[in-house]
Short mmCIF file of C-alpha atoms and ligand atoms in Angstrom, two decimals:
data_model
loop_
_atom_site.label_atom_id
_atom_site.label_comp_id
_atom_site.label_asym_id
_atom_site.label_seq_id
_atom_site.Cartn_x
_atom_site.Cartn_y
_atom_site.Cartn_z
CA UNK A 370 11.01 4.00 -34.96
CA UNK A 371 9.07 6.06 -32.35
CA UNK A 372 6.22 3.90 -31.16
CA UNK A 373 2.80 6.19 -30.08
CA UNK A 374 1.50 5.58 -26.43
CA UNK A 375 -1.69 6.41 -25.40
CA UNK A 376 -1.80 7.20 -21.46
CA UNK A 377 -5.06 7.11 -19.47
CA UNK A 378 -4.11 7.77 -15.86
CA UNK A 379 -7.86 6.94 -14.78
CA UNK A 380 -9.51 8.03 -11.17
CA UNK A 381 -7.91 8.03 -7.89
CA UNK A 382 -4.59 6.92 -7.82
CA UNK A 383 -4.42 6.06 -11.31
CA UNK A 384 -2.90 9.35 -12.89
CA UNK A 385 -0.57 8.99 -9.67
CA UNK A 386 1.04 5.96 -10.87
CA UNK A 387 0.92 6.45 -14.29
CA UNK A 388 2.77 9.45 -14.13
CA UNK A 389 5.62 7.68 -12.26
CA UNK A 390 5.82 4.81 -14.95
CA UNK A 391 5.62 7.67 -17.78
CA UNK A 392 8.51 9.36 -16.13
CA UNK A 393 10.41 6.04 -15.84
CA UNK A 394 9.99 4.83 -19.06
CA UNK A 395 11.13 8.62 -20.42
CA UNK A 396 14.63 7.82 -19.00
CA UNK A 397 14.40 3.82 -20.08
CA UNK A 398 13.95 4.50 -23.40
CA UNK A 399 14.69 8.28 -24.48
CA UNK A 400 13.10 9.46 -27.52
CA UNK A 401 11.51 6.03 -28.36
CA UNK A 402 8.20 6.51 -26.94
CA UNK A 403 5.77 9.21 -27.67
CA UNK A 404 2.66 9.72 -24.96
CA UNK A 405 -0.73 11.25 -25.78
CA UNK A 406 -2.94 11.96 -22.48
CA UNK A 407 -6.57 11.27 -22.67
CA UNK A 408 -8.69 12.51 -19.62
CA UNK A 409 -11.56 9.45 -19.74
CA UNK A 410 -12.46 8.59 -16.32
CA UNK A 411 -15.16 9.83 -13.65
CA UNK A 412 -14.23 13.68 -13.56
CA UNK A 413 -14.88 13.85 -17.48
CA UNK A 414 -17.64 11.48 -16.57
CA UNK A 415 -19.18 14.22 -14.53
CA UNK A 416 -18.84 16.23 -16.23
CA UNK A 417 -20.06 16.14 -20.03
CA UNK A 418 -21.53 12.39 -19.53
CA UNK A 419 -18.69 10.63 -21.67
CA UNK A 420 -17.42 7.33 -20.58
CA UNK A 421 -15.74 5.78 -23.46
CA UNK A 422 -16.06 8.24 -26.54
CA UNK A 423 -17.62 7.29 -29.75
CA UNK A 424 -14.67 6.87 -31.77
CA UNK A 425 -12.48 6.19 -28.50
CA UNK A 426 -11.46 2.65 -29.58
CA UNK A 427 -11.09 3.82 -33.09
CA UNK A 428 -8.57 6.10 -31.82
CA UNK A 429 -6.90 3.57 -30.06
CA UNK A 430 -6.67 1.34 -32.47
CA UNK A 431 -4.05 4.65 -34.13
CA UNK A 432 -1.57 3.62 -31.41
CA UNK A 433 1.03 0.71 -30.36
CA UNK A 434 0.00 0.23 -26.62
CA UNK A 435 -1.96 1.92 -23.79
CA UNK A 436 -0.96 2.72 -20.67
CA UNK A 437 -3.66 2.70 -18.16
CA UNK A 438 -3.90 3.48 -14.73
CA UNK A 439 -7.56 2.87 -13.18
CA UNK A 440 -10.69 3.87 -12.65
CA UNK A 441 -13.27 3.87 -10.21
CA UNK A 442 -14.45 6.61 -8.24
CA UNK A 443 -17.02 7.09 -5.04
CA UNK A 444 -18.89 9.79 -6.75
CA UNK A 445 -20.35 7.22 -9.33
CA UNK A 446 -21.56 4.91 -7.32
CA UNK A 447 -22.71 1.97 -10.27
CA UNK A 448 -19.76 1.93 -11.72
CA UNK A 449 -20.65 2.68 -14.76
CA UNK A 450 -17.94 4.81 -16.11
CA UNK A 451 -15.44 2.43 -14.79
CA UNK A 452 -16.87 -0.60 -16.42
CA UNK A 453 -17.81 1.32 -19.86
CA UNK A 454 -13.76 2.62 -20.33
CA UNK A 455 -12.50 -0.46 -19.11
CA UNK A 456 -14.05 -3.43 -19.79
CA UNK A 457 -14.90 -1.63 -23.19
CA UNK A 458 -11.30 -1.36 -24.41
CA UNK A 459 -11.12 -4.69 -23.01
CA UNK A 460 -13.84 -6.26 -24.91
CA UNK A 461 -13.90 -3.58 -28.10
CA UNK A 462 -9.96 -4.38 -28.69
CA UNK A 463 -10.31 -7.70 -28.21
CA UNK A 464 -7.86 -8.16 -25.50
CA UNK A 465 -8.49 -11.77 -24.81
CA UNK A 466 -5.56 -12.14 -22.38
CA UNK A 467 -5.05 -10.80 -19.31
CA UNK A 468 -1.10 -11.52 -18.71
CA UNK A 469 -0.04 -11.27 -14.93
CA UNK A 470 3.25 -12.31 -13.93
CA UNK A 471 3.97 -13.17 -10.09
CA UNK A 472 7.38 -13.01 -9.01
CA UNK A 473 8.26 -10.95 -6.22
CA UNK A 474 11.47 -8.86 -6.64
CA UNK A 475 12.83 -9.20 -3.58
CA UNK A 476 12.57 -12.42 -1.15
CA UNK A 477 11.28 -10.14 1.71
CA UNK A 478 8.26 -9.08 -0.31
CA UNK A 479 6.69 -12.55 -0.61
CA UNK A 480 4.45 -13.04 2.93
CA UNK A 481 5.17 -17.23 3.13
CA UNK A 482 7.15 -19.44 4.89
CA UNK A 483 8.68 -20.87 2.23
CA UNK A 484 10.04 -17.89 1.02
CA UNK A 485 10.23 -15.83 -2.60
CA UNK A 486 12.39 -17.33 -4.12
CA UNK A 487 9.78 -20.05 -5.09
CA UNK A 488 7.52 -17.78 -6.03
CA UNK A 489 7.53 -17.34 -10.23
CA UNK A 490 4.52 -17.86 -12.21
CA UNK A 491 1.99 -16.06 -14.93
CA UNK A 492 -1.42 -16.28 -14.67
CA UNK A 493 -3.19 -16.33 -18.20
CA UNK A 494 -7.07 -14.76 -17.54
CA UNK A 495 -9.54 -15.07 -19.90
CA UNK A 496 -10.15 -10.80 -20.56
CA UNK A 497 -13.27 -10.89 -22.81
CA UNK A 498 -15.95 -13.69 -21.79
CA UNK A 499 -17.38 -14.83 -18.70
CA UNK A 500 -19.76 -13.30 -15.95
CA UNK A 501 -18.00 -9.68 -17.15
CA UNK A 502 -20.08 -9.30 -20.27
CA UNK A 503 -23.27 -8.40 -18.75
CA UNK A 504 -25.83 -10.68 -19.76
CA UNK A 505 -28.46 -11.06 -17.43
CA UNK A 506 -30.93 -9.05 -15.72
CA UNK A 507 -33.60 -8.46 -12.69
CA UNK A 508 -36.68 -9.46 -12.38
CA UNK A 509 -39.14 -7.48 -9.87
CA UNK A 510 -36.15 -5.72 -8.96
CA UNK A 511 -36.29 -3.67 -5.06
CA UNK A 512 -39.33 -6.29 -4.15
CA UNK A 513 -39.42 -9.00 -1.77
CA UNK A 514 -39.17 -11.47 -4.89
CA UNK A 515 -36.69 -10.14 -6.82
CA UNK A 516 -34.77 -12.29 -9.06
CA UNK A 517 -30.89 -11.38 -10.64
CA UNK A 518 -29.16 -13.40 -13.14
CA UNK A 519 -25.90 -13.31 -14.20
CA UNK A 520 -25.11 -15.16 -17.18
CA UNK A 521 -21.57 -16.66 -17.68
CA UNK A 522 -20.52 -16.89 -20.96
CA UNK A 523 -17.91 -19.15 -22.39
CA UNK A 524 -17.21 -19.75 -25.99
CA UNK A 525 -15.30 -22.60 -28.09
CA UNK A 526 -13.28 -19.70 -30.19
CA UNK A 527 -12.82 -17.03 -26.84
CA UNK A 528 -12.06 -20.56 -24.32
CA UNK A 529 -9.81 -22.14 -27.73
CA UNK A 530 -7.31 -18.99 -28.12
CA UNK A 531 -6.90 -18.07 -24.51
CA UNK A 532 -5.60 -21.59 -23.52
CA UNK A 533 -3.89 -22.08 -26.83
CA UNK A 534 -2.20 -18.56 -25.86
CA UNK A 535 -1.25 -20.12 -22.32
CA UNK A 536 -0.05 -23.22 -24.01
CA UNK A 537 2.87 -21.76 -26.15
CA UNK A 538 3.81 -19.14 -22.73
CA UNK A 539 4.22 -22.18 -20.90
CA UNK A 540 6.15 -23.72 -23.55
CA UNK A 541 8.81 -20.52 -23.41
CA UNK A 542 9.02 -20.98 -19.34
CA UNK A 543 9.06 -24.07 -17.04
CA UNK A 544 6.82 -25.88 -19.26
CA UNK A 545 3.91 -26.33 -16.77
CA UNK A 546 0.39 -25.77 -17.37
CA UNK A 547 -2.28 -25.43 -14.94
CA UNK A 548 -6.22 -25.11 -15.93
CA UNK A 549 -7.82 -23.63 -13.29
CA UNK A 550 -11.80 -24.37 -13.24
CA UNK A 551 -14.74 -25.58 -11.19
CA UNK A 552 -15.65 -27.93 -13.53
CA UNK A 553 -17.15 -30.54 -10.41
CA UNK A 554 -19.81 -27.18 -9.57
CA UNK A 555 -19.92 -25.32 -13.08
CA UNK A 556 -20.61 -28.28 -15.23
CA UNK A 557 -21.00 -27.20 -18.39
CA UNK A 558 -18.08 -24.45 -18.83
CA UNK A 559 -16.49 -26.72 -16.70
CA UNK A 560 -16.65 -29.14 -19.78
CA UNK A 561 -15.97 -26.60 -22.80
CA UNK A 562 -12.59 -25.33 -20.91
CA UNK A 563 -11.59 -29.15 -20.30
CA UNK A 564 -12.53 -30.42 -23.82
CA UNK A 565 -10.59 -27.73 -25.18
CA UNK A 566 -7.77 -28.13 -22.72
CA UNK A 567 -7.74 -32.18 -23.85
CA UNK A 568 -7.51 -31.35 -27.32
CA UNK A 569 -4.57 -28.92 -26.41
CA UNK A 570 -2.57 -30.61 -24.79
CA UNK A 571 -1.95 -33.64 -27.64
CA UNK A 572 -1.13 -30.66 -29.84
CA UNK A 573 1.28 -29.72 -26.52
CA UNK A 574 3.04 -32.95 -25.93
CA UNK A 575 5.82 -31.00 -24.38
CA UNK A 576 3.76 -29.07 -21.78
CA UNK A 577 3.01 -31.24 -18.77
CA UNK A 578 -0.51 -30.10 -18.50
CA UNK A 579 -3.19 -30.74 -15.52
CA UNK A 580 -6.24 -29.32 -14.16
CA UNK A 581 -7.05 -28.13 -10.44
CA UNK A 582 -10.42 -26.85 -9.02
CA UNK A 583 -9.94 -23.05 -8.17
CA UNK A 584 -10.59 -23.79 -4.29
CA UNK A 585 -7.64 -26.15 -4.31
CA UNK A 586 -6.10 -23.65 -6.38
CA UNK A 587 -6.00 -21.06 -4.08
CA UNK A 588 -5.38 -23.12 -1.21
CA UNK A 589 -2.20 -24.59 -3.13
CA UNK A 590 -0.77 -20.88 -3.89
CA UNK A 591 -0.26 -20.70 -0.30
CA UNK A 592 0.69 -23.57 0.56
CA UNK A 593 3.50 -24.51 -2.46
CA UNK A 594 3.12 -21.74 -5.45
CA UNK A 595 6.82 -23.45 -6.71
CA UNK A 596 4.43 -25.95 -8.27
CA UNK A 597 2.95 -23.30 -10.47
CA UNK A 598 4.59 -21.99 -13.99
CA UNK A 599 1.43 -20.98 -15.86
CA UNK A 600 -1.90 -21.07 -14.83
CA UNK A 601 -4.72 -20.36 -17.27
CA UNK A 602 -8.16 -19.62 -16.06
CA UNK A 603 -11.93 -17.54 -16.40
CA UNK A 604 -12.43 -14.32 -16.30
CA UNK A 605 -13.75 -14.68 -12.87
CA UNK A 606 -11.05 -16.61 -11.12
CA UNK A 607 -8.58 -15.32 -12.42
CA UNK A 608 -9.76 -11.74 -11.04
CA UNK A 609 -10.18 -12.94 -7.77
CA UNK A 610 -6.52 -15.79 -7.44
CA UNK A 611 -4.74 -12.65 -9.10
CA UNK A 612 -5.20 -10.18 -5.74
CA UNK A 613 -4.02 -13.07 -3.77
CA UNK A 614 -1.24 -13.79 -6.22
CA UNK A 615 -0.46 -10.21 -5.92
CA UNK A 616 -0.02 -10.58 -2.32
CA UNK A 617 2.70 -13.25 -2.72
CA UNK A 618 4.74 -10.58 -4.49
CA UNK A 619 4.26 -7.51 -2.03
CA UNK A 620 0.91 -6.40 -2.28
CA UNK A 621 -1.41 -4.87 -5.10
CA UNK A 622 1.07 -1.91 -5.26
CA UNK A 623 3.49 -4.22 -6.96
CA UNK A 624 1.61 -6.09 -9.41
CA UNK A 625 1.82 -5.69 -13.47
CA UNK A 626 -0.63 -6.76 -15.77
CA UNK A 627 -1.20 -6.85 -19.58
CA UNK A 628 -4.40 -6.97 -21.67
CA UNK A 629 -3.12 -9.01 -25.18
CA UNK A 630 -4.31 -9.47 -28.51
CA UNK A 631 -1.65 -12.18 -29.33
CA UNK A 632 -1.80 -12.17 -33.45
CA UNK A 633 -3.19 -15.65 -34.44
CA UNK A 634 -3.09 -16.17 -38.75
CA UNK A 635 -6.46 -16.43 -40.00
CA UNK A 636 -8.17 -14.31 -37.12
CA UNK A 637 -9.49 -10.71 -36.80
CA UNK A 638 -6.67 -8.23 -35.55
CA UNK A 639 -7.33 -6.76 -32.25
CA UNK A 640 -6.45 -3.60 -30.67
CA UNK A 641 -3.23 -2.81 -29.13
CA UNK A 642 -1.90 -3.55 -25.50
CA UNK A 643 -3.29 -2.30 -22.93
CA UNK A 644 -0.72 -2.17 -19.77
CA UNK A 645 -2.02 -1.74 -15.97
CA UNK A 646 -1.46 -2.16 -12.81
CA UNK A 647 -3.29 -4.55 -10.77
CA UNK A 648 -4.45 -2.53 -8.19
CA UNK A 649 -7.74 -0.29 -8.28
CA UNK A 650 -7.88 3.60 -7.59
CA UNK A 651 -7.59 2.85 -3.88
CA UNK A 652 -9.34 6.40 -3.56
CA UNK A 653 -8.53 7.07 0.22
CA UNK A 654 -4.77 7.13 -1.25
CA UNK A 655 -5.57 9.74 -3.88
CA UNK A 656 -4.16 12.53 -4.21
CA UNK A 657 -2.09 12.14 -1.03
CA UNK A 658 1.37 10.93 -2.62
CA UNK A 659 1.40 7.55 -1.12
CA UNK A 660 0.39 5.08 -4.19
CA UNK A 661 3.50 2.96 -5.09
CA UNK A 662 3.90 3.80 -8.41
CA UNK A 663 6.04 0.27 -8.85
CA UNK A 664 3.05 -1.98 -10.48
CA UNK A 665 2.47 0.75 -12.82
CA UNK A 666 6.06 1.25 -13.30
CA UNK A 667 6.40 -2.88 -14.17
CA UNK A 668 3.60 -2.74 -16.21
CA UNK A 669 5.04 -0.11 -18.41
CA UNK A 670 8.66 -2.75 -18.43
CA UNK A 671 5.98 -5.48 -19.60
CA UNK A 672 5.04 -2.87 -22.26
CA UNK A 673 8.33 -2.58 -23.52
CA UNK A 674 8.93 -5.74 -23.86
CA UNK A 675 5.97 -6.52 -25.65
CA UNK A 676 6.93 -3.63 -28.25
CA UNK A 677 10.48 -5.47 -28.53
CA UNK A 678 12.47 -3.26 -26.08
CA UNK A 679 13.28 -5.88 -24.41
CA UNK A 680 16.81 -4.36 -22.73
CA UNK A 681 15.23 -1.44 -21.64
CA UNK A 682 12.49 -3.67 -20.03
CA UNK A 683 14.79 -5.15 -18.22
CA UNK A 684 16.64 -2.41 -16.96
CA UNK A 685 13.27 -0.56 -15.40
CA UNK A 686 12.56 -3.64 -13.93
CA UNK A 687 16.27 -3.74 -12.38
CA UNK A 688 15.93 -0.23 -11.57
CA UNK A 689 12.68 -1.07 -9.72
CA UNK A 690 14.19 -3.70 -7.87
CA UNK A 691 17.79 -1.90 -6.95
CA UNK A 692 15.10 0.68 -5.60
CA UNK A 693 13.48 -1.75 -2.96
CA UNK A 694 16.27 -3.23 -2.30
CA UNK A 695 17.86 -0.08 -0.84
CA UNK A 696 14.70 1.02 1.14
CA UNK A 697 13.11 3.80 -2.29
CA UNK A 698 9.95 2.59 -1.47
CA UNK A 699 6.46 2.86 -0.35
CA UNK A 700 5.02 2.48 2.87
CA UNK A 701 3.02 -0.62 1.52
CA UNK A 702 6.38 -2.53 0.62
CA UNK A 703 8.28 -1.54 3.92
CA UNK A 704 9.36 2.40 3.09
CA UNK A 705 8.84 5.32 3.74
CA UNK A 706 8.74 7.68 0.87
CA UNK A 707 5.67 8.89 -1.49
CA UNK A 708 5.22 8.69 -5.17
CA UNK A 709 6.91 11.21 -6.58
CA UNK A 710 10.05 10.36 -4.40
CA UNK A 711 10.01 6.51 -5.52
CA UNK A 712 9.61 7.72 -9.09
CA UNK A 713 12.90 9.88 -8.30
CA UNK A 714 14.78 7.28 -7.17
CA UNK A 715 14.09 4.65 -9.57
CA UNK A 716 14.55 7.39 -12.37
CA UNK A 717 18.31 8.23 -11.21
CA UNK A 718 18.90 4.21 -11.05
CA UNK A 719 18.26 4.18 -15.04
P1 LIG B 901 -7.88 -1.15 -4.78
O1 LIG B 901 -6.92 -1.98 -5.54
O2 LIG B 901 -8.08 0.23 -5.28
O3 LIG B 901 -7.42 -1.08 -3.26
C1 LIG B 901 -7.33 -2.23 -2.43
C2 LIG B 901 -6.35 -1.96 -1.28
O4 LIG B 901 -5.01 -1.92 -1.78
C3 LIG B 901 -6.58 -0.62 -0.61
O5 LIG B 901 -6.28 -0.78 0.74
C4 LIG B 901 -5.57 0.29 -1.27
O6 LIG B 901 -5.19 1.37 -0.48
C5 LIG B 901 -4.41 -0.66 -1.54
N1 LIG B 901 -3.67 -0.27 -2.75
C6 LIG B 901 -4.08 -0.43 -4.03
N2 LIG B 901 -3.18 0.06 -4.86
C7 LIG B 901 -2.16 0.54 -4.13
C8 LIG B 901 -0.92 1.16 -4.45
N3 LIG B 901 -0.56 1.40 -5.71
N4 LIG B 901 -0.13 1.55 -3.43
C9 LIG B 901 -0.47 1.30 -2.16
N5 LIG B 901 -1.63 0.70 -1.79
C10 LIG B 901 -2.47 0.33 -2.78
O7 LIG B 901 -9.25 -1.98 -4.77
P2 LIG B 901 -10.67 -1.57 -4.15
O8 LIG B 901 -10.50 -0.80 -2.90
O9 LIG B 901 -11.42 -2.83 -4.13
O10 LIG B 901 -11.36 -0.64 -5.25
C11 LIG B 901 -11.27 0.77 -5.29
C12 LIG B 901 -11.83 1.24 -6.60
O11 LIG B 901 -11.02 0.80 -7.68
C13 LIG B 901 -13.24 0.73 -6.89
O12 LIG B 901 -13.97 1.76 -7.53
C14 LIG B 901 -13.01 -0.41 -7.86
O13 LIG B 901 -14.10 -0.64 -8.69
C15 LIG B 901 -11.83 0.10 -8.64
N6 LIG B 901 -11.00 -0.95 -9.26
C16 LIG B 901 -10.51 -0.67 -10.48
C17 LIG B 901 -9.67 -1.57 -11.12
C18 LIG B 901 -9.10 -1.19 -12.44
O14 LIG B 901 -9.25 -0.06 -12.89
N7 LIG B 901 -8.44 -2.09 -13.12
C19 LIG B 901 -9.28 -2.83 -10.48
C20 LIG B 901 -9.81 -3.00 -9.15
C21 LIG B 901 -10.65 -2.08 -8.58
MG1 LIG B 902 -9.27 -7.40 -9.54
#
């Protein structure tokens, strides 16, 4: 069965990337995917004033998984575009989780002492609640006594799924759960995510389960990430721990992510996957053939799997890895070559 792919490449770097995971995943799996382009980002934007279309996540909704680069461009300075495409499929497909893995493919890539090989873990980020919904407001705004609010939102059903999601992940790995809150500061999400977390874990008697502050947090995925197997956490944190995460593994050029509806019974379907790489449109890189397309290229391997290709996941993420290994990469993980060359090179591994 061909499965239907919608690609968004995004501003900057984005259709960069994405190109190089489309071409990868071409060779992966030959004739099994079928891409559709769509051109949302800041240029179209600019142009005729779309962000997200009308029926956009009706029309995603028609396919099996996204592929996404990303968006942000200089020339739109508030972001709008950028949070209206994104955080809209986001929130309008329901992707509750935010699935980012953090292993670094080669020992050399991970910047600590203690060395990569330690280094494997999945951070579980709540994707549709939080300080990202945009509930708040200014008062007297561009005066001397201005007032901003930002409201962060956290509900039983949105805080219940994601850790419940995290839960049964953990149970298919090491078997390790961390929550990772501020629950001492932010008292009253603080208790909602540890409630829920209590009731959890009696229902996970199998997953050893604790809770950590997120300054510790970060501090301790420094110091001894081996201790982590799956961490779940807010929209918020798990933004910011992710780019440091990401650093463990090589950098923001190396680091996959997945947006996830995972089916519950009983609860309203969501949208489809939406893959994408970490990273931002780093838009002093675009257009210069210097992105590593590798992130992307992973992220498309998570999509795979998630569609139940799981050989052919595997074998882009080998070819990825066989690619670094030999010196195929970017100048961000130690190489030398541009996109389109790294794309080459893990294409003829496959
Ligand atoms: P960024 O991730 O675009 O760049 C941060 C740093 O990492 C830069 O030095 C950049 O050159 C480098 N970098 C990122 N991806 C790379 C890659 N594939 N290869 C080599 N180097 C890479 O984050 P930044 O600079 O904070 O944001 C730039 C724009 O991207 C902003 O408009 C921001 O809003 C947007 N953004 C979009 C995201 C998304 O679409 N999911 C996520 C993060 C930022
Ligand atoms: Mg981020």
């Amino acid at each position: 069965m061909r499965r239907n792919i919608a690609v968004i490449g995004g501003d900057g770097i984005g259709p960069e990337v994405v190109a190089g995971a489309q071409a990868v995943l071409e060779t992966a799996a030959p004739g099994a995917l079928r891409f559709t382009a769509f051109d949302w980002g800041a240029e179209r934007f600019l142009r005729d004033g779309v962000t997200l279309p009308a029926d956009g996540l009706a029309t995603m909704r028609q396919f099996d998984a996204i592929l996404f680069g990303a968006v942000g461009d200089p020339r739109v300075p508030s972001n709008r575009h950028a949070a209206e495409i994104l955080l809209g499929m986001r929130f309008g497909l329901d992707l509750y989780a935010n699935v980012r893995p953090v292993r670094p493919l080669l020992e050399r890539l991970c910047p600590l002492k203690v060395g990569g090989g330690k280094v494997d873990f999945v951070v579980v980020r709540e994707n549709t609640e939080g300080p990202y919904v945009s509930m708040g407001g200014r008062f007297k705004p561009g005066s001397g006594d201005e007032v901003a609010t930002e409201t962060d939102i956290n509900t039983y059903r949105g805080v219940e799924r994601v850790q419940r999601y995290a839960f049964e992940l953990a149970r298919g790995r090491r078997r390790r759960l961390h929550l990772v809150d501020k629950a001492n500061a932010l008292i009253h999400a603080g208790a909602l995510w540890r409630r829920v977390f209590a009731e959890l874990q009696s229902q996970f008697p199998d997953v050893t389960a604790r809770a950590m502050f997120v300054d510790a947090a970060a501090m301790q995925m420094v110091r001894e990430p081996e201790q982590f197997d799956v961490i779940v956490t807010n929209n918020l944190f798990g933004d910011i721990l992710t780019d440091l995460a990401a650093a463990l593994q090589g950098g923001l050029g190396m680091a996959a992510s997945g947006n996830l509806h995972p089916q519950r019974e009983g609860a309203a379907p969501g949208g489809p996957g939406l893959f994408e790489p970490v990273h931002g449109s780093a838009p002093a890189l675009a257009g210069k053939d210097q992105a590593n397309p590798m992130g992307a290229m992973l992220s498309g391997a998570m999509m795979l799997d998630q569609l139940g290709m799981t050989a052919e996941a595997k074998r882009v993420e080998q070819a990825v890895t066989a690619a670094l290994a030999a010196g195929e990469c970017t100048a961000d993980v130690g190489g030398t070559m541009g996109t389109r060359a790294v794309t080459e090179a893990v294409v003829r591994r496959l």
